[in-house]
Short mmCIF file of C-alpha atoms in Angstrom, two decimals:
data_model
loop_
_atom_site.label_atom_id
_atom_site.label_comp_id
_atom_site.label_asym_id
_atom_site.label_seq_id
_atom_site.Cartn_x
_atom_site.Cartn_y
_atom_site.Cartn_z
CA MET A 1 115.64 122.95 126.29
CA ASN A 2 118.98 123.57 127.94
CA THR A 3 119.46 121.48 131.06
CA GLU A 4 122.74 123.42 131.78
CA MET A 5 123.17 127.14 132.55
CA PHE A 6 125.72 129.74 132.24
CA CYS A 7 125.08 133.22 133.85
CA PHE A 8 127.33 135.78 135.38
CA GLN A 9 125.41 139.00 135.21
CA CYS A 10 124.71 139.56 139.00
CA GLU A 11 127.37 140.03 141.93
CA GLN A 12 126.58 136.87 143.66
CA THR A 13 127.36 134.44 140.56
CA ALA A 14 128.82 131.48 141.82
CA GLY A 15 132.40 131.33 142.75
CA CYS A 16 132.65 134.87 141.37
CA SER A 17 132.97 133.40 137.86
CA GLY A 18 129.55 132.09 136.83
CA CYS A 19 126.53 130.03 137.57
CA THR A 20 126.35 126.80 135.74
CA GLY A 21 124.58 123.55 136.14
CA LYS A 22 120.90 123.13 136.98
CA ALA A 23 120.15 126.60 138.79
CA GLY A 24 121.71 129.86 139.55
CA VAL A 25 122.49 131.44 143.10
CA CYS A 26 119.35 133.67 142.60
CA GLY A 27 117.26 130.52 142.32
CA LYS A 28 116.71 130.63 138.62
CA LYS A 29 116.43 127.36 136.94
CA ALA A 30 118.73 126.29 133.98
CA GLU A 31 115.40 125.88 131.80
CA THR A 32 114.61 129.62 132.96
CA ALA A 33 118.07 130.81 132.02
CA GLY A 34 117.92 129.20 128.57
CA LEU A 35 114.45 130.95 127.81
CA GLN A 36 115.94 134.31 129.04
CA ASP A 37 119.00 133.84 126.57
CA ARG A 38 116.25 132.70 123.71
CA LEU A 39 114.59 136.00 124.56
CA THR A 40 117.60 138.12 124.36
CA GLY A 41 118.60 136.40 120.98
CA ALA A 42 115.04 137.30 119.83
CA LEU A 43 115.40 140.89 120.89
CA ILE A 44 118.84 141.15 119.29
CA SER A 45 117.41 139.82 116.12
CA LEU A 46 114.34 142.33 116.25
CA ALA A 47 116.97 145.09 116.69
CA LYS A 48 119.00 144.34 113.79
CA ASP A 49 115.89 144.14 111.85
CA GLU A 50 114.89 147.71 112.90
CA GLU A 51 118.59 148.86 112.47
CA ARG A 52 118.26 147.86 108.76
CA ALA A 53 114.96 149.21 108.31
CA GLY A 54 116.37 152.69 109.25
CA ARG A 55 112.99 154.12 110.20
CA GLU A 56 112.86 157.66 111.50
CA LYS A 57 110.62 156.41 114.39
CA LEU A 58 110.84 153.20 116.45
CA PRO A 59 107.57 151.69 116.35
CA GLU A 60 105.77 152.08 119.55
CA ALA A 61 105.29 148.19 119.91
CA VAL A 62 108.93 147.54 119.03
CA ALA A 63 109.95 149.91 121.80
CA GLU A 64 107.54 148.35 124.24
CA LEU A 65 108.86 144.97 123.58
CA MET A 66 112.38 146.10 123.89
CA MET A 67 111.82 147.71 127.34
CA ARG A 68 109.75 144.67 128.74
CA GLY A 69 111.86 142.04 127.10
CA LEU A 70 115.21 143.27 128.51
CA PHE A 71 113.71 144.28 131.95
CA ALA A 72 112.21 140.82 132.25
CA THR A 73 115.88 139.49 131.88
CA VAL A 74 117.19 141.58 135.07
CA THR A 75 117.95 139.28 137.92
CA ASN A 76 115.33 138.48 140.30
CA VAL A 77 112.47 139.79 137.94
CA ASN A 78 110.82 136.92 136.00
CA PHE A 79 111.22 133.38 136.95
CA ASP A 80 108.05 132.26 134.98
CA ASP A 81 108.81 130.17 131.98
CA ALA A 82 105.29 130.51 130.32
CA ALA A 83 105.53 134.44 130.68
CA LEU A 84 108.96 134.17 129.11
CA GLU A 85 107.71 132.03 126.31
CA ASP A 86 104.82 134.39 125.88
CA LEU A 87 107.42 137.32 125.36
CA ILE A 88 109.38 135.39 123.02
CA LYS A 89 106.23 134.69 120.84
CA GLU A 90 105.56 138.35 120.86
CA ILE A 91 108.59 139.33 119.61
CA HIS A 92 108.67 136.64 116.99
CA GLY A 93 105.50 138.28 115.65
CA GLN A 94 107.35 141.57 115.08
CA LYS A 95 110.21 140.20 112.94
CA GLU A 96 111.30 137.82 110.21
CA THR A 97 114.78 137.10 110.81
CA GLU A 98 116.30 133.91 112.90
CA ASP A 99 117.06 134.70 116.57
CA TYR A 100 120.69 135.52 117.45
CA ASN A 101 122.54 132.55 119.20
CA MET A 102 123.61 133.56 122.56
CA GLU A 103 126.28 130.80 122.58
CA ALA A 104 128.16 132.97 119.92
CA LEU A 105 128.44 135.62 122.71
CA TRP A 106 129.26 133.35 125.69
CA ASN A 107 131.79 131.24 123.98
CA GLY A 108 133.55 134.32 122.00
CA ASN A 109 136.83 136.08 122.70
CA GLU A 110 136.51 137.07 126.50
CA ASP A 111 137.46 140.88 125.93
CA ILE A 112 134.83 141.21 123.32
CA ARG A 113 132.43 139.19 125.27
CA SER A 114 133.09 141.51 128.40
CA LEU A 115 132.61 144.82 126.50
CA LYS A 116 129.46 143.26 124.88
CA SER A 117 128.27 142.05 128.45
CA LEU A 118 128.70 145.72 129.77
CA ILE A 119 126.44 146.70 126.96
CA LEU A 120 123.95 144.11 127.37
CA PHE A 121 123.75 144.36 131.17
CA GLY A 122 123.61 148.10 130.86
CA LEU A 123 120.84 148.05 128.54
CA ARG A 124 118.90 145.63 130.80
CA GLY A 125 119.21 148.07 133.59
CA MET A 126 118.12 150.99 131.54
CA ALA A 127 115.14 149.18 130.14
CA ALA A 128 114.00 149.12 133.89
CA TYR A 129 114.15 152.92 134.10
CA ALA A 130 112.70 153.45 130.63
CA TRP A 131 109.78 151.24 131.44
CA HIS A 132 108.73 153.00 134.63
CA ALA A 133 108.96 156.45 132.78
CA ALA A 134 106.92 155.17 129.75
CA VAL A 135 104.26 153.90 132.26
CA LEU A 136 103.89 157.40 133.36
CA GLY A 137 103.64 158.61 129.80
CA TYR A 138 107.45 159.94 129.44
CA GLN A 139 109.48 158.48 126.58
CA ASP A 140 112.48 159.61 124.48
CA GLU A 141 113.03 158.72 121.07
CA GLU A 142 116.86 158.66 121.38
CA VAL A 143 116.63 156.15 124.33
CA ASN A 144 114.19 153.82 122.74
CA ARG A 145 116.38 153.93 119.61
CA PHE A 146 119.62 153.21 121.46
CA PHE A 147 118.08 149.79 122.53
CA CYS A 148 118.21 148.68 118.99
CA THR A 149 121.32 149.97 118.34
CA GLY A 150 122.98 148.70 121.40
CA LEU A 151 121.46 145.26 121.00
CA ALA A 152 122.37 145.02 117.41
CA ALA A 153 126.08 145.84 118.06
CA VAL A 154 126.11 142.74 120.77
CA GLY A 155 124.90 140.56 118.10
CA THR A 156 127.30 141.75 115.32
CA GLU A 157 131.17 140.88 114.94
CA GLN A 158 132.97 143.81 116.44
CA THR A 159 136.63 144.79 117.58
CA MET A 160 137.56 146.24 121.00
CA GLU A 161 138.21 149.83 119.29
CA GLN A 162 134.63 149.54 118.06
CA MET A 163 133.25 148.40 121.34
CA LEU A 164 134.72 150.72 123.81
CA PRO A 165 132.94 153.87 122.46
CA LEU A 166 129.80 152.28 122.64
CA VAL A 167 130.29 151.01 126.15
CA LEU A 168 130.59 154.49 127.17
CA LYS A 169 127.64 155.65 124.71
CA THR A 170 125.53 153.07 126.85
CA GLY A 171 126.25 155.22 129.88
CA GLU A 172 125.59 158.40 128.24
CA VAL A 173 122.15 157.58 126.98
CA ASN A 174 121.43 156.09 130.34
CA LEU A 175 121.87 159.41 131.73
CA LYS A 176 119.24 160.86 129.60
CA CYS A 177 117.10 157.88 130.58
CA MET A 178 117.60 158.56 134.27
CA GLU A 179 116.86 162.40 133.72
CA LEU A 180 113.67 161.25 132.02
CA LEU A 181 112.57 158.90 134.91
CA ASP A 182 113.35 161.82 137.12
CA ARG A 183 111.24 164.15 135.42
CA ALA A 184 108.25 161.52 135.22
CA ASN A 185 108.29 160.96 138.93
CA THR A 186 108.66 164.53 140.19
CA GLY A 187 106.16 165.70 137.44
CA THR A 188 103.73 163.07 138.55
CA TYR A 189 104.20 162.71 142.35
CA GLY A 190 105.91 166.07 143.39
CA THR A 191 109.35 166.67 144.63
CA PRO A 192 110.49 164.47 147.39
CA GLU A 193 110.47 165.90 150.87
CA PRO A 194 112.59 164.73 153.78
CA THR A 195 110.31 162.39 155.76
CA GLU A 196 110.67 160.09 158.81
CA VAL A 197 109.32 156.62 158.39
CA GLY A 198 108.66 154.17 161.12
CA MET A 199 109.25 150.56 161.08
CA ASN A 200 106.50 149.38 163.51
CA VAL A 201 103.44 147.74 161.99
CA GLU A 202 99.95 148.84 163.27
CA LYS A 203 97.16 146.19 164.21
CA GLY A 204 94.78 145.37 161.36
CA PRO A 205 94.88 144.07 157.92
CA PHE A 206 97.95 145.55 155.77
CA ILE A 207 99.78 145.02 152.50
CA VAL A 208 103.54 144.95 152.06
CA VAL A 209 104.69 146.43 148.77
CA SER A 210 108.03 145.59 147.51
CA GLY A 211 110.07 146.87 144.22
CA HIS A 212 110.57 150.27 142.75
CA ASP A 213 107.28 151.03 140.73
CA LEU A 214 105.79 154.22 142.06
CA TYR A 215 102.83 154.00 139.74
CA ILE A 216 101.75 150.87 141.11
CA ILE A 217 101.78 151.84 144.69
CA LYS A 218 99.75 154.84 143.68
CA ARG A 219 97.13 152.59 142.23
CA LEU A 220 97.34 150.31 145.19
CA LEU A 221 96.65 153.50 147.60
CA GLU A 222 93.75 154.44 145.51
CA GLN A 223 92.21 150.94 145.56
CA THR A 224 92.48 150.60 149.36
CA GLU A 225 91.36 154.09 150.45
CA GLY A 226 88.71 153.78 153.08
CA LYS A 227 88.90 150.04 153.17
CA GLY A 228 90.86 149.56 156.63
CA VAL A 229 93.89 148.13 154.92
CA ASN A 230 97.06 149.89 155.68
CA ILE A 231 100.27 150.11 152.99
CA TYR A 232 103.68 149.43 154.20
CA THR A 233 106.83 149.95 151.83
CA HIS A 234 109.63 147.31 151.49
CA GLY A 235 113.02 147.39 150.03
CA GLU A 236 113.51 149.92 147.31
CA MET A 237 109.78 151.21 147.92
CA LEU A 238 110.97 153.14 151.10
CA PRO A 239 111.29 156.52 149.27
CA ALA A 240 107.83 156.53 148.21
CA HIS A 241 107.28 157.99 151.57
CA GLY A 242 108.99 161.28 150.50
CA TYR A 243 106.69 162.07 147.51
CA PRO A 244 103.80 164.55 148.29
CA GLU A 245 101.19 162.86 146.16
CA LEU A 246 102.00 159.41 147.77
CA LYS A 247 102.55 160.42 151.54
CA LYS A 248 99.21 162.46 151.33
CA TYR A 249 97.38 158.90 151.71
CA PRO A 250 97.06 158.54 155.62
CA HIS A 251 97.09 154.50 155.19
CA LEU A 252 100.55 154.68 153.66
CA LYS A 253 101.96 153.95 157.26
CA GLY A 254 105.63 152.96 157.33
CA ASN A 255 108.32 150.57 156.00
CA PHE A 256 108.46 146.89 156.79
CA GLY A 257 111.50 144.81 156.76
CA THR A 258 115.09 145.48 155.54
CA ALA A 259 116.81 144.82 152.32
CA TRP A 260 115.67 142.21 149.75
CA GLN A 261 117.94 139.43 150.57
CA ASN A 262 116.33 139.23 154.02
CA GLN A 263 112.77 138.65 152.61
CA GLN A 264 112.82 134.66 153.08
CA LYS A 265 113.08 135.06 156.59
CA GLU A 266 111.03 138.62 157.28
CA PHE A 267 108.01 137.45 155.24
CA ALA A 268 107.74 133.79 156.80
CA GLY A 269 105.53 134.92 159.55
CA ILE A 270 103.73 138.23 158.40
CA PRO A 271 99.82 137.74 158.31
CA ALA A 272 99.53 140.06 155.15
CA PRO A 273 100.07 139.59 151.35
CA VAL A 274 103.21 141.03 149.55
CA LEU A 275 103.00 142.57 146.25
CA PHE A 276 106.23 142.56 144.07
CA THR A 277 106.29 145.48 141.54
CA THR A 278 109.55 144.90 139.99
CA ASN A 279 112.94 142.88 140.68
CA CYS A 280 114.26 141.77 144.05
CA LEU A 281 111.95 138.79 144.25
CA MET A 282 113.59 135.68 145.67
CA PRO A 283 112.04 132.19 145.26
CA PRO A 284 109.32 132.10 147.72
CA LYS A 285 109.34 129.60 150.67
CA ASP A 286 106.39 127.37 151.30
CA SER A 287 105.62 129.16 154.73
CA TYR A 288 104.44 132.36 152.73
CA LYS A 289 104.17 131.58 148.95
CA ASP A 290 100.46 131.63 149.07
CA ARG A 291 100.74 135.33 150.24
CA ILE A 292 103.00 136.40 147.26
CA PHE A 293 101.41 138.46 144.36
CA THR A 294 103.32 139.89 141.27
CA THR A 295 102.48 142.60 138.76
CA GLU A 296 104.22 144.16 135.77
CA VAL A 297 107.10 142.40 134.32
CA VAL A 298 107.89 140.56 137.44
CA ALA A 299 106.51 136.83 137.77
CA TYR A 300 107.04 133.80 139.45
CA PRO A 301 105.39 130.18 138.71
CA GLU A 302 102.08 129.44 140.38
CA MET A 303 102.04 133.02 142.07
CA VAL A 304 98.90 135.10 141.28
CA HIS A 305 99.69 137.95 138.89
CA ILE A 306 97.99 141.14 138.59
CA GLY A 307 97.70 141.90 134.99
CA GLU A 308 97.37 145.07 132.65
CA ASP A 309 93.97 146.16 134.34
CA ARG A 310 95.99 146.73 137.58
CA ASP A 311 92.90 145.65 139.60
CA PHE A 312 94.64 144.75 143.04
CA THR A 313 91.25 143.37 144.34
CA PRO A 314 92.69 139.62 144.82
CA VAL A 315 95.65 141.25 147.23
CA ILE A 316 93.21 143.43 148.97
CA GLU A 317 90.95 140.47 149.61
CA LYS A 318 93.77 138.31 151.00
CA ALA A 319 94.82 141.41 153.23
CA LEU A 320 91.31 141.38 154.71
CA GLU A 321 91.52 137.47 155.11
CA LEU A 322 94.53 137.43 156.93
CA GLY A 323 93.54 140.26 159.12
CA GLY A 324 97.10 141.33 159.94
CA TYR A 325 98.30 141.48 163.63
CA SER A 326 96.05 141.61 166.49
CA GLU A 327 98.39 144.33 168.20
CA GLU A 328 100.92 146.80 166.97
CA GLN A 329 104.40 145.16 166.32
CA GLU A 330 107.71 146.75 166.93
CA PHE A 331 110.32 146.31 164.47
CA SER A 332 113.89 147.73 164.09
CA GLY A 333 116.74 148.16 161.40
CA ILE A 334 119.78 145.80 161.31
CA ASN A 335 121.44 148.39 163.74
CA GLY A 336 118.58 148.56 166.14
CA GLY A 337 117.10 151.86 165.03
CA LYS A 338 113.52 152.42 164.95
CA ILE A 339 113.42 155.26 162.40
CA MET A 340 114.53 155.80 158.82
CA THR A 341 114.66 159.15 156.89
CA THR A 342 114.08 159.44 153.08
CA GLY A 343 113.42 162.19 150.51
CA PHE A 344 116.78 163.96 150.26
CA ALA A 345 116.39 163.96 146.36
CA HIS A 346 118.24 166.57 144.30
CA GLY A 347 115.48 169.16 144.57
CA THR A 348 115.73 169.36 148.38
CA VAL A 349 119.60 169.06 148.62
CA LEU A 350 120.12 171.73 145.86
CA ALA A 351 117.70 173.95 147.74
CA ALA A 352 120.39 174.00 150.54
CA ALA A 353 123.15 174.42 148.26
CA ASP A 354 124.26 177.65 149.52
CA GLN A 355 123.98 176.30 152.95
CA VAL A 356 126.26 173.20 151.86
CA VAL A 357 128.78 175.50 150.05
CA GLU A 358 129.33 177.71 153.14
CA ALA A 359 129.62 174.68 155.35
CA VAL A 360 132.53 173.44 153.32
CA LYS A 361 134.06 176.82 153.01
CA GLN A 362 133.91 177.25 156.71
CA GLY A 363 135.46 173.74 157.29
CA ALA A 364 132.24 172.37 158.89
CA ILE A 365 132.13 169.96 156.04
CA ARG A 366 135.34 168.39 154.96
CA HIS A 367 134.12 165.53 152.90
CA PHE A 368 131.19 163.90 151.13
CA PHE A 369 130.85 160.26 150.80
CA LEU A 370 128.37 158.62 148.44
CA VAL A 371 127.76 155.03 149.95
CA GLY A 372 125.15 153.36 148.00
CA GLY A 373 124.09 150.84 145.61
CA CYS A 374 122.62 147.27 145.44
CA ASP A 375 122.50 145.36 148.75
CA GLY A 376 123.21 141.37 148.72
CA ALA A 377 123.78 138.25 150.92
CA LYS A 378 127.34 137.52 150.03
CA PRO A 379 129.84 138.03 152.94
CA GLY A 380 131.77 141.38 153.05
CA ARG A 381 128.64 143.57 152.77
CA ASN A 382 129.16 144.53 156.37
CA TYR A 383 131.96 146.77 154.84
CA TYR A 384 129.50 149.29 154.02
CA THR A 385 128.09 149.44 157.58
CA GLU A 386 131.59 150.03 159.18
CA PHE A 387 132.49 152.52 156.58
CA VAL A 388 129.61 154.72 157.58
CA LYS A 389 130.14 154.18 161.33
CA LYS A 390 133.87 155.19 160.96
CA ALA A 391 133.40 157.99 158.57
CA PRO A 392 134.76 161.20 160.25
CA GLN A 393 132.31 163.50 161.90
CA ASP A 394 132.90 166.19 159.73
CA SER A 395 131.71 164.16 156.66
CA VAL A 396 128.33 163.56 155.10
CA ILE A 397 126.99 160.46 153.91
CA LEU A 398 124.86 160.54 150.67
CA THR A 399 123.09 157.26 150.00
CA LEU A 400 120.51 155.77 147.66
CA ALA A 401 119.31 152.26 146.57
CA CYS A 402 118.94 149.37 148.87
CA GLY A 403 122.55 149.20 149.94
CA LYS A 404 121.42 151.87 152.60
CA TYR A 405 119.61 149.33 154.56
CA ARG A 406 122.95 148.41 156.09
CA PHE A 407 123.32 151.65 158.04
CA ASN A 408 119.88 153.84 157.30
CA ASP A 409 118.60 153.17 160.80
CA LEU A 410 121.69 154.76 162.53
CA ASP A 411 121.39 158.24 163.90
CA LEU A 412 124.46 160.10 162.58
CA GLY A 413 123.46 163.42 163.99
CA THR A 414 123.78 166.74 162.05
CA ILE A 415 126.56 169.09 160.57
CA GLY A 416 126.33 172.43 159.43
CA GLY A 417 122.61 172.54 160.12
CA LEU A 418 122.32 169.59 157.83
CA PRO A 419 121.62 165.56 158.41
CA ARG A 420 124.89 163.64 158.13
CA LEU A 421 123.07 161.02 156.55
CA MET A 422 120.83 161.80 153.44
CA ASP A 423 118.92 159.11 151.54
CA MET A 424 118.53 160.35 147.92
CA GLY A 425 116.07 157.42 146.95
CA GLN A 426 116.11 154.35 144.99
CA CYS A 427 118.64 153.03 142.70
CA ASN A 428 116.53 154.87 140.10
CA ASP A 429 117.05 158.02 141.60
CA ALA A 430 120.84 158.00 140.95
CA TYR A 431 120.27 160.98 138.56
CA SER A 432 119.85 163.09 141.84
CA ALA A 433 123.29 162.22 143.26
CA ILE A 434 124.66 163.17 139.70
CA ARG A 435 122.82 166.57 139.61
CA VAL A 436 124.13 167.22 143.19
CA ALA A 437 127.73 166.28 142.18
CA VAL A 438 127.48 168.32 138.97
CA THR A 439 125.95 171.59 140.89
CA LEU A 440 128.64 171.60 143.63
CA ALA A 441 131.31 171.54 140.99
CA GLU A 442 129.86 174.44 139.37
CA ALA A 443 129.62 176.20 142.59
CA PHE A 444 133.26 175.62 143.55
CA ASP A 445 134.35 176.25 139.82
CA CYS A 446 136.09 172.88 139.46
CA GLY A 447 135.60 169.42 137.94
CA VAL A 448 133.70 166.64 139.73
CA ASN A 449 136.97 164.76 140.38
CA GLU A 450 138.34 167.54 142.23
CA LEU A 451 135.57 167.92 144.79
CA PRO A 452 135.82 166.64 148.31
CA LEU A 453 133.54 163.69 147.22
CA SER A 454 134.16 159.97 147.01
CA LEU A 455 131.93 157.32 145.58
CA VAL A 456 132.01 153.97 147.69
CA LEU A 457 129.59 151.78 145.63
CA SER A 458 127.92 148.24 145.95
CA TRP A 459 126.61 146.48 143.11
CA TYR A 460 124.41 143.40 142.81
CA GLU A 461 122.24 143.54 139.29
CA GLN A 462 122.21 145.46 136.13
CA LYS A 463 120.82 148.58 137.06
CA ALA A 464 123.75 149.23 139.00
CA VAL A 465 126.06 148.34 135.75
CA CYS A 466 124.23 151.05 133.63
CA ILE A 467 124.80 153.45 136.43
CA LEU A 468 128.54 152.73 136.64
CA LEU A 469 128.60 153.25 132.82
CA THR A 470 127.06 156.78 133.26
CA LEU A 471 129.54 157.52 135.76
CA LEU A 472 132.49 156.49 133.59
CA HIS A 473 130.84 158.58 130.70
CA LEU A 474 130.93 161.76 132.75
CA GLY A 475 134.46 160.80 133.55
CA ILE A 476 134.15 160.34 137.25
CA LYS A 477 137.29 158.69 138.71
CA ASN A 478 138.51 156.94 141.89
CA ILE A 479 135.44 154.85 142.33
CA LEU A 480 135.53 152.13 145.11
CA LEU A 481 133.54 149.00 143.89
CA GLY A 482 132.41 146.13 145.81
CA PRO A 483 132.05 143.71 147.55
CA SER A 484 133.61 141.90 144.36
CA LEU A 485 134.29 143.09 140.88
CA PRO A 486 131.91 142.00 137.97
CA ALA A 487 132.71 138.35 136.68
CA PHE A 488 131.84 139.74 133.20
CA VAL A 489 134.85 141.96 133.05
CA SER A 490 137.88 140.39 131.77
CA PRO A 491 141.33 141.37 133.02
CA ASN A 492 142.26 143.56 129.93
CA VAL A 493 138.85 145.20 130.29
CA LEU A 494 139.44 145.64 134.00
CA ASN A 495 142.92 147.01 133.35
CA PHE A 496 141.53 149.51 131.02
CA LEU A 497 138.96 150.81 133.56
CA VAL A 498 141.87 151.02 136.29
CA GLU A 499 144.20 153.00 134.07
CA HIS A 500 141.74 155.29 132.81
CA TYR A 501 139.42 155.71 135.66
CA ASN A 502 141.39 154.42 138.83
CA LEU A 503 138.41 151.94 139.47
CA GLN A 504 139.23 149.98 142.47
CA PRO A 505 138.01 147.19 144.74
CA ILE A 506 137.06 147.92 148.31
CA GLY A 507 139.21 146.94 150.87
CA ASP A 508 139.58 147.64 154.55
CA PRO A 509 136.97 150.60 155.78
CA GLN A 510 139.37 152.59 157.73
CA THR A 511 142.30 152.33 155.28
CA ASP A 512 139.83 153.23 152.38
CA ILE A 513 138.52 156.20 154.42
CA GLN A 514 142.14 157.68 154.92
CA LYS A 515 143.08 157.09 151.40
CA LEU A 516 139.76 158.87 150.14
CA MET A 517 140.36 161.76 152.48
CA ASN A 518 143.91 162.26 151.49
CA ARG A 519 143.68 162.01 147.83
#
């Protein structure tokens, strides 16, 4: 087993170059990193087998393993060595060839490694989206097949000329995957509606649910109905409050805490269990580790894991045992606000498209800023708070993913009869932003790059990578990305992205606003 690690897939990687040694910044140990590399190598070998077999339809077991295996390697998902070893054994049961050695990738030509990393990390993010859709019964054969195509290419000798089109193809297939997930969520839970969400916690037993998995929170709401246990969302689960089939449960009360990177402080004193449904799990501290539960692909050593039966009795019993607060507790966001609003997905925004277009034509709305993405703990992320605070009064802020916790408790007022701040949902809901941009471009008879729209994005993990690849596939230019550029992007690949897409790092908020307003 490896005693040294190398990992540079997330934004907070050590020294903006790569985590090495005994553990990563995320808390992942070298042994776990080695197992994740072995898991990836096994998946690459399985993908090559499937590509050689040339079957018309990817076997269901293989598609499920591809999604689950890739999802397990996303940052802050699976820290459990035993669970990773079990996954590797499952994959070995589906193939005959030897595992691909990831050292060949990490030690290879830096430009090829950079392009292959873009594909690999994009596939990891896309697998998370595909998993959520598949749980709801929605799958797409092209998406499933591309996991094999992309992984096989990562494990094959390639030139830059061969890899570049595949990088953009990853973005193209991810767009289809995001549309599939959007259809799955709205088809199952209804079209999100604008909803105000409070941050106070009522007295009595409660459970905090973190992550992205709407299916899991629905199951938990069903199992807690009538039991005197309230449910609070955390992090990326906030947008659950906007879905009609979820908000109809009166014991779905509000949102606890802020973004994922604050959990070790915020979870320390709460008299309630926390259920993690996807990534954004940090190593639990002793002060609350007895109250952490995991489910689906997410896992951590010695934490109680809820298996495929999705029976949350242990979580409910823990909530009743702890009893919650004796009196209602008041909480606020990082800017002191008490209320957050969510539910502005494409169905809601596009229903007001005529109103939006008229506001632009009349000069009430001069610019749209999409300020969203993953949050994190590295210094410099207050840029996004300052950017939103300094954005002109005649601009609209669209946002999504957990980066919004930097400013989503601010009251920015209204403009043209619309809220100036619109939360479009999770990172999983990036399709909503794309739909709105494309529809506005059609309404104004121009290309997306000619719209008074600027993308100011923060990134942390691999779902942000596949969204960026989708934006590049769509030809969207002038994106500002931060707080730092990916360590896995080599200078030559970065130069290509700058030359062809004018991808730029964030700078000073006020200067960036002026630059974007005047371009």
